[in-house]
Short mmCIF file of C-alpha atoms in Angstrom, two decimals:
data_model
loop_
_atom_site.label_atom_id
_atom_site.label_comp_id
_atom_site.label_asym_id
_atom_site.label_seq_id
_atom_site.Cartn_x
_atom_site.Cartn_y
_atom_site.Cartn_z
CA MET Z 1 46.56 59.62 25.70
CA LEU Z 2 44.50 57.66 28.20
CA GLY Z 3 43.23 59.65 31.15
CA LYS Z 4 41.78 58.59 34.48
CA LEU Z 5 38.04 58.87 33.88
CA ILE Z 6 35.69 56.05 32.93
CA VAL Z 7 32.48 57.51 31.52
CA ASP Z 8 29.30 56.33 29.80
CA ILE Z 9 27.32 56.98 26.63
CA ALA Z 10 23.60 57.34 26.01
CA GLY Z 11 22.60 54.86 23.32
CA THR Z 12 23.48 52.14 20.86
CA GLU Z 13 25.79 54.25 18.69
CA LEU Z 14 28.04 57.20 19.34
CA THR Z 15 26.80 60.75 18.85
CA GLN Z 16 29.13 63.48 17.62
CA ILE Z 17 29.16 65.01 21.10
CA GLU Z 18 30.19 61.67 22.59
CA LYS Z 19 32.94 61.17 20.04
CA LYS Z 20 34.28 64.57 20.99
CA TYR Z 21 34.31 64.06 24.73
CA LEU Z 22 35.67 60.51 24.46
CA SER Z 23 38.65 61.90 22.56
CA HIS Z 24 39.52 64.15 25.50
CA ASP Z 25 42.86 63.48 27.23
CA LEU Z 26 41.17 62.99 30.61
CA ILE Z 27 39.11 60.03 29.38
CA GLY Z 28 40.55 56.53 29.76
CA GLY Z 29 37.58 54.25 29.32
CA VAL Z 30 33.91 53.70 28.65
CA ILE Z 31 31.42 51.68 30.69
CA LEU Z 32 28.56 50.02 28.83
CA PHE Z 33 25.03 49.33 30.08
CA THR Z 34 21.99 47.43 28.84
CA ARG Z 35 20.76 50.62 27.13
CA ASN Z 36 23.81 50.40 24.84
CA PHE Z 37 22.84 46.93 23.58
CA GLU Z 38 20.45 45.82 20.83
CA ASN Z 39 22.20 42.76 19.46
CA LYS Z 40 25.68 41.32 19.12
CA ASN Z 41 26.38 42.86 15.72
CA GLN Z 42 25.37 46.33 16.89
CA LEU Z 43 27.42 45.96 20.08
CA HIS Z 44 30.46 44.84 18.13
CA ASN Z 45 30.17 47.89 15.85
CA LEU Z 46 29.73 50.20 18.84
CA CYS Z 47 32.88 48.82 20.47
CA LYS Z 48 34.81 49.23 17.20
CA SER Z 49 33.74 52.85 16.99
CA ILE Z 50 34.83 53.46 20.60
CA LYS Z 51 38.20 51.82 19.95
CA ALA Z 52 38.74 53.99 16.84
CA ILE Z 53 38.61 57.25 18.78
CA LYS Z 54 42.16 57.25 20.18
CA ASN Z 55 45.46 55.83 18.99
CA GLU Z 56 45.90 54.28 22.43
CA GLU Z 57 42.53 52.60 22.49
CA LEU Z 58 39.99 53.42 25.17
CA ILE Z 59 39.33 50.59 27.62
CA ILE Z 60 35.79 49.23 27.50
CA PHE Z 61 34.24 48.08 30.78
CA VAL Z 62 30.97 46.44 31.76
CA ASP Z 63 29.30 45.01 34.86
CA TYR Z 64 28.93 41.38 33.85
CA GLU Z 65 28.87 39.07 36.84
CA GLY Z 66 26.08 36.61 36.07
CA GLY Z 67 22.68 36.28 37.70
CA ARG Z 68 20.86 39.60 37.90
CA ILE Z 69 23.98 41.56 36.95
CA GLN Z 70 24.44 40.62 33.31
CA ARG Z 71 24.05 43.63 31.01
CA PHE Z 72 23.74 41.67 27.74
CA ARG Z 73 21.41 38.69 27.48
CA ASP Z 74 19.96 38.08 24.01
CA GLY Z 75 22.48 35.87 22.20
CA PHE Z 76 24.69 35.44 25.28
CA THR Z 77 25.04 32.51 27.66
CA LYS Z 78 22.78 32.89 30.68
CA LEU Z 79 25.17 32.87 33.63
CA PRO Z 80 24.25 31.76 37.16
CA SER Z 81 24.40 34.04 40.15
CA MET Z 82 27.53 33.53 42.21
CA SER Z 83 25.42 32.32 45.14
CA LEU Z 84 24.36 29.28 43.09
CA LEU Z 85 28.01 28.39 42.67
CA GLY Z 86 28.43 28.75 46.40
CA GLU Z 87 25.47 26.45 47.02
CA ARG Z 88 27.02 23.88 44.72
CA TYR Z 89 30.27 24.19 46.70
CA ASP Z 90 28.43 23.11 49.84
CA SER Z 91 27.50 19.78 48.21
CA SER Z 92 30.39 19.36 45.77
CA PRO Z 93 33.40 21.68 46.08
CA ASP Z 94 35.18 20.22 43.05
CA GLU Z 95 32.17 20.71 40.78
CA ALA Z 96 31.68 24.28 42.02
CA LYS Z 97 35.30 25.08 41.21
CA ILE Z 98 34.92 23.66 37.70
CA PHE Z 99 31.73 25.67 37.11
CA SER Z 100 33.32 28.87 38.46
CA LYS Z 101 36.23 28.52 36.08
CA MET Z 102 33.81 27.86 33.23
CA VAL Z 103 31.93 31.06 34.06
CA GLY Z 104 35.23 32.95 33.83
CA ASN Z 105 35.93 31.31 30.46
CA ILE Z 106 32.50 32.24 29.12
CA ILE Z 107 32.63 35.86 30.32
CA ALA Z 108 36.08 36.35 28.80
CA TYR Z 109 35.23 34.67 25.50
CA GLU Z 110 31.85 36.27 24.89
CA LEU Z 111 32.98 39.77 25.87
CA GLY Z 112 36.44 39.50 24.37
CA THR Z 113 35.13 38.64 20.91
CA LEU Z 114 33.23 41.94 20.98
CA ASN Z 115 36.28 44.07 21.88
CA ILE Z 116 35.19 44.54 25.50
CA ASP Z 117 38.25 44.62 27.75
CA LEU Z 118 37.08 44.20 31.33
CA SER Z 119 34.12 43.02 33.34
CA PHE Z 120 33.87 44.29 36.89
CA THR Z 121 34.08 40.79 38.33
CA PRO Z 122 34.54 38.78 40.57
CA VAL Z 123 32.54 39.92 43.61
CA LEU Z 124 34.57 39.17 46.74
CA ASP Z 125 31.96 40.44 49.20
CA LEU Z 126 30.86 38.00 51.89
CA ASP Z 127 27.16 37.23 52.27
CA TYR Z 128 26.23 38.12 55.84
CA GLY Z 129 22.53 37.90 54.99
CA LYS Z 130 22.15 41.66 55.48
CA SER Z 131 22.81 43.37 52.16
CA LYS Z 132 20.03 43.16 49.58
CA VAL Z 133 22.21 44.84 46.95
CA ILE Z 134 24.88 42.14 47.36
CA SER Z 135 22.93 39.03 48.47
CA ASP Z 136 23.07 36.49 45.60
CA ARG Z 137 25.95 38.35 43.93
CA SER Z 138 28.18 36.90 46.66
CA PHE Z 139 29.58 33.40 46.34
CA HIS Z 140 29.08 32.54 50.02
CA HIS Z 141 29.16 33.66 53.63
CA SER Z 142 32.48 31.85 54.19
CA HIS Z 143 35.61 33.77 53.24
CA LYS Z 144 37.29 30.46 52.42
CA VAL Z 145 34.63 29.58 49.85
CA VAL Z 146 34.66 33.11 48.38
CA SER Z 147 38.45 32.92 48.10
CA SER Z 148 38.36 29.52 46.43
CA LEU Z 149 35.58 30.15 43.90
CA SER Z 150 36.69 33.66 43.00
CA LEU Z 151 40.17 32.31 42.30
CA GLU Z 152 38.73 29.74 39.92
CA LEU Z 153 36.72 32.41 38.12
CA ILE Z 154 39.89 34.51 37.85
CA LYS Z 155 41.71 31.50 36.39
CA GLY Z 156 38.93 31.11 33.83
CA LEU Z 157 39.23 34.76 32.81
CA ASP Z 158 43.00 34.51 32.66
CA GLU Z 159 42.96 31.42 30.43
CA MET Z 160 41.20 33.52 27.81
CA GLY Z 161 43.54 36.50 28.22
CA PHE Z 162 41.03 38.52 30.23
CA LYS Z 163 41.86 40.62 33.30
CA ASN Z 164 39.81 40.72 36.50
CA VAL Z 165 38.45 43.44 38.78
CA ALA Z 166 37.79 42.31 42.36
CA LYS Z 167 35.07 44.22 44.20
CA HIS Z 168 33.91 45.85 46.44
CA PHE Z 169 37.05 46.47 48.50
CA PRO Z 170 37.29 45.90 51.44
CA GLY Z 171 33.78 44.41 51.65
CA HIS Z 172 30.16 45.47 51.11
CA GLY Z 173 28.34 42.44 52.51
CA PHE Z 174 27.98 43.40 56.18
CA VAL Z 175 26.03 46.66 55.84
CA GLU Z 176 22.31 46.74 55.07
CA ALA Z 177 22.22 50.09 53.26
CA ASP Z 178 22.53 50.16 49.46
CA SER Z 179 25.33 52.55 48.48
CA HIS Z 180 23.48 53.40 45.25
CA ILE Z 181 20.86 55.28 47.27
CA ASP Z 182 22.40 55.71 50.73
CA LEU Z 183 25.75 56.14 52.49
CA PRO Z 184 26.37 52.86 54.37
CA ILE Z 185 28.28 53.04 57.64
CA ASP Z 186 29.98 49.96 59.03
CA ASN Z 187 30.32 50.39 62.79
CA ARG Z 188 32.42 47.29 63.43
CA LYS Z 189 35.81 47.65 65.03
CA ILE Z 190 38.01 47.37 61.96
CA ASP Z 191 41.61 46.21 61.73
CA GLN Z 192 43.80 44.33 59.29
CA ASN Z 193 42.25 41.05 60.44
CA LEU Z 194 38.83 42.04 59.09
CA THR Z 195 37.23 38.83 57.79
CA ASP Z 196 36.01 40.62 54.65
CA LEU Z 197 39.62 41.27 53.64
CA LYS Z 198 40.64 37.63 53.62
CA PRO Z 199 39.66 36.85 49.99
CA TYR Z 200 41.81 39.82 48.94
CA ILE Z 201 44.70 38.71 51.11
CA LYS Z 202 44.46 35.14 49.79
CA ASN Z 203 44.30 36.11 46.11
CA ILE Z 204 46.11 39.45 46.01
CA ASN Z 205 48.80 38.20 43.62
CA LYS Z 206 46.12 37.07 41.15
CA ILE Z 207 44.03 40.26 41.25
CA ASP Z 208 44.60 42.71 38.38
CA ALA Z 209 42.37 45.55 39.59
CA VAL Z 210 40.26 46.39 42.62
CA MET Z 211 37.03 48.39 42.79
CA THR Z 212 36.36 50.23 46.04
CA ALA Z 213 33.19 50.09 48.14
CA HIS Z 214 31.29 53.30 48.94
CA ILE Z 215 31.17 52.59 52.65
CA ILE Z 216 32.44 54.44 55.71
CA TYR Z 217 34.22 52.19 58.19
CA LYS Z 218 33.76 54.52 61.10
CA SER Z 219 36.38 53.11 63.44
CA VAL Z 220 39.27 53.81 61.04
CA ASP Z 221 38.29 56.67 58.71
CA PRO Z 222 35.40 59.17 58.41
CA ASN Z 223 35.55 58.99 54.59
CA PRO Z 224 34.15 56.47 52.10
CA VAL Z 225 36.82 54.07 50.87
CA CYS Z 226 37.61 55.84 47.59
CA TYR Z 227 38.59 58.96 49.57
CA SER Z 228 40.31 57.06 52.38
CA ASP Z 229 44.09 57.20 52.76
CA TYR Z 230 43.82 54.37 55.28
CA TRP Z 231 42.17 51.90 52.89
CA ILE Z 232 43.80 52.96 49.62
CA ASN Z 233 47.34 53.54 50.78
CA SER Z 234 47.93 52.04 54.24
CA ILE Z 235 46.05 48.80 53.61
CA LEU Z 236 45.78 48.13 49.88
CA ARG Z 237 49.06 49.58 48.64
CA LYS Z 238 51.33 49.11 51.66
CA SER Z 239 50.00 46.28 53.81
CA LEU Z 240 48.75 44.11 50.92
CA ASN Z 241 51.42 45.39 48.52
CA PHE Z 242 48.88 45.61 45.72
CA LYS Z 243 50.45 46.69 42.41
CA GLY Z 244 47.40 46.71 40.15
CA LEU Z 245 44.76 49.30 39.31
CA ILE Z 246 42.45 50.82 41.90
CA ILE Z 247 39.11 51.89 40.46
CA SER Z 248 36.43 53.84 42.29
CA ASP Z 249 32.87 52.62 42.17
CA ASP Z 250 30.46 55.04 40.48
CA LEU Z 251 31.01 58.50 41.97
CA LEU Z 252 27.39 59.44 41.20
CA MET Z 253 26.18 56.89 43.75
CA LYS Z 254 24.83 58.28 47.01
CA GLY Z 255 27.55 56.48 48.91
CA ALA Z 256 30.18 58.69 47.22
CA ASP Z 257 28.27 61.90 47.83
CA ILE Z 258 29.89 63.62 50.80
CA GLY Z 259 28.44 67.03 50.04
CA LYS Z 260 30.82 67.85 47.22
CA SER Z 261 30.39 68.50 43.50
CA VAL Z 262 31.04 65.69 41.04
CA HIS Z 263 34.26 67.24 39.77
CA GLN Z 264 35.48 67.60 43.38
CA ARG Z 265 34.64 63.94 44.05
CA VAL Z 266 36.70 62.96 41.02
CA SER Z 267 39.62 65.08 42.18
CA ASP Z 268 39.43 63.79 45.76
CA CYS Z 269 39.39 60.09 44.85
CA LEU Z 270 42.29 60.48 42.41
CA GLU Z 271 44.30 62.56 44.88
CA THR Z 272 43.77 59.84 47.49
CA GLY Z 273 45.25 57.23 45.16
CA CYS Z 274 42.57 55.73 42.92
CA ASP Z 275 43.91 55.19 39.40
CA LEU Z 276 40.55 55.46 37.65
CA ALA Z 277 37.38 57.34 38.59
CA LEU Z 278 34.08 55.85 37.41
CA ILE Z 279 31.26 58.21 36.42
CA CYS Z 280 27.93 56.59 35.42
CA ASN Z 281 24.65 57.95 34.07
CA PHE Z 282 26.16 61.37 33.59
CA TYR Z 283 26.66 61.49 29.82
CA ASP Z 284 24.72 64.73 29.35
CA GLU Z 285 27.03 66.50 31.81
CA ILE Z 286 30.39 65.02 30.86
CA PRO Z 287 31.46 67.96 28.62
CA ASN Z 288 30.79 70.35 31.55
CA LEU Z 289 32.64 68.04 33.94
CA LEU Z 290 35.67 67.96 31.65
CA SER Z 291 35.66 71.76 31.41
CA LYS Z 292 35.72 72.06 35.19
CA LEU Z 293 38.43 69.44 35.58
CA GLU Z 294 40.57 71.22 32.95
CA LEU Z 295 40.77 74.20 35.28
CA SER Z 296 42.64 72.07 37.80
CA GLU Z 297 46.42 72.28 37.58
CA SER Z 298 46.80 69.14 39.65
CA LYS Z 299 49.09 66.43 38.31
CA ILE Z 300 46.58 63.78 39.36
CA PHE Z 301 45.15 63.79 35.84
CA GLN Z 302 48.50 63.13 34.19
CA ASN Z 303 50.62 60.02 33.69
CA SER Z 304 48.00 57.46 34.64
CA ARG Z 305 49.28 54.15 36.03
CA ILE Z 306 47.54 52.52 33.08
CA HIS Z 307 50.53 53.29 30.86
CA GLU Z 308 53.02 51.88 33.34
CA LEU Z 309 50.96 48.75 33.88
CA ARG Z 310 50.46 48.18 30.17
CA LYS Z 311 54.19 48.38 29.53
CA SER Z 312 54.82 45.77 32.20
CA LYS Z 313 51.98 43.64 30.79
CA VAL Z 314 50.19 43.72 34.14
CA PHE Z 315 47.21 45.31 32.40
#
């Protein structure tokens, strides 16, 4: 059974403790980091060992965007930052589209051959020139350019049978604070015409999964997006009619810390409507987290949308 938690592991091969907790019914996937990589052969063997744990194979995720966010480098194609593609668009839109699609092809091919299922890409955030954590990870400041180039990257992934995860919904580019170490608050007056939403609106039928931003949009909800009924249900599910997976960003980030324990954060984001909860850099505590979550009688941990989406070949 695949559960609703995406968790991490410590090193380049699985320990017995990790094999045990990855077999737990609440676990649905594993996220990999640079610390899990030595070389391609080792990584391939690690992925095989992860896939062997459950009959319904665990989903393997990685942050692999290009530029400074590329977890594996030795033996892999060096990918440009998305901002370089945006710069090329300014001088030659057609070339930029071709290159964006090629990046999607390369990501899908190089990860897919290693049994990795999903990269958290593309970034749909707009570059307002404020966010250092986003900055060159964004294609452009124009929502039209972001929509166009992200669609081409999605096409490139899709050509190779690879799904996409658009992030960080509804947009992380406007705020200065880094949600890894702070809780960003966007004080703009927010409505459904928010410019940051436009790449999602434009490409919603091509997006397989969405990752939420750990930001409070004060004018519409006092909660970060992954705990927000407004963003998850009113906007994403109802207004945009999004049918794919909704994945929280890492719940250990400061932006997700609203004074609650980790297991309560997991429960809250799943109760709100996220399909998968991401927990990073917590591998030593995962057995304890699972024990606490087992005490919950909530149905939020059962019958994950993953099964429904897999049957319909959406995921």
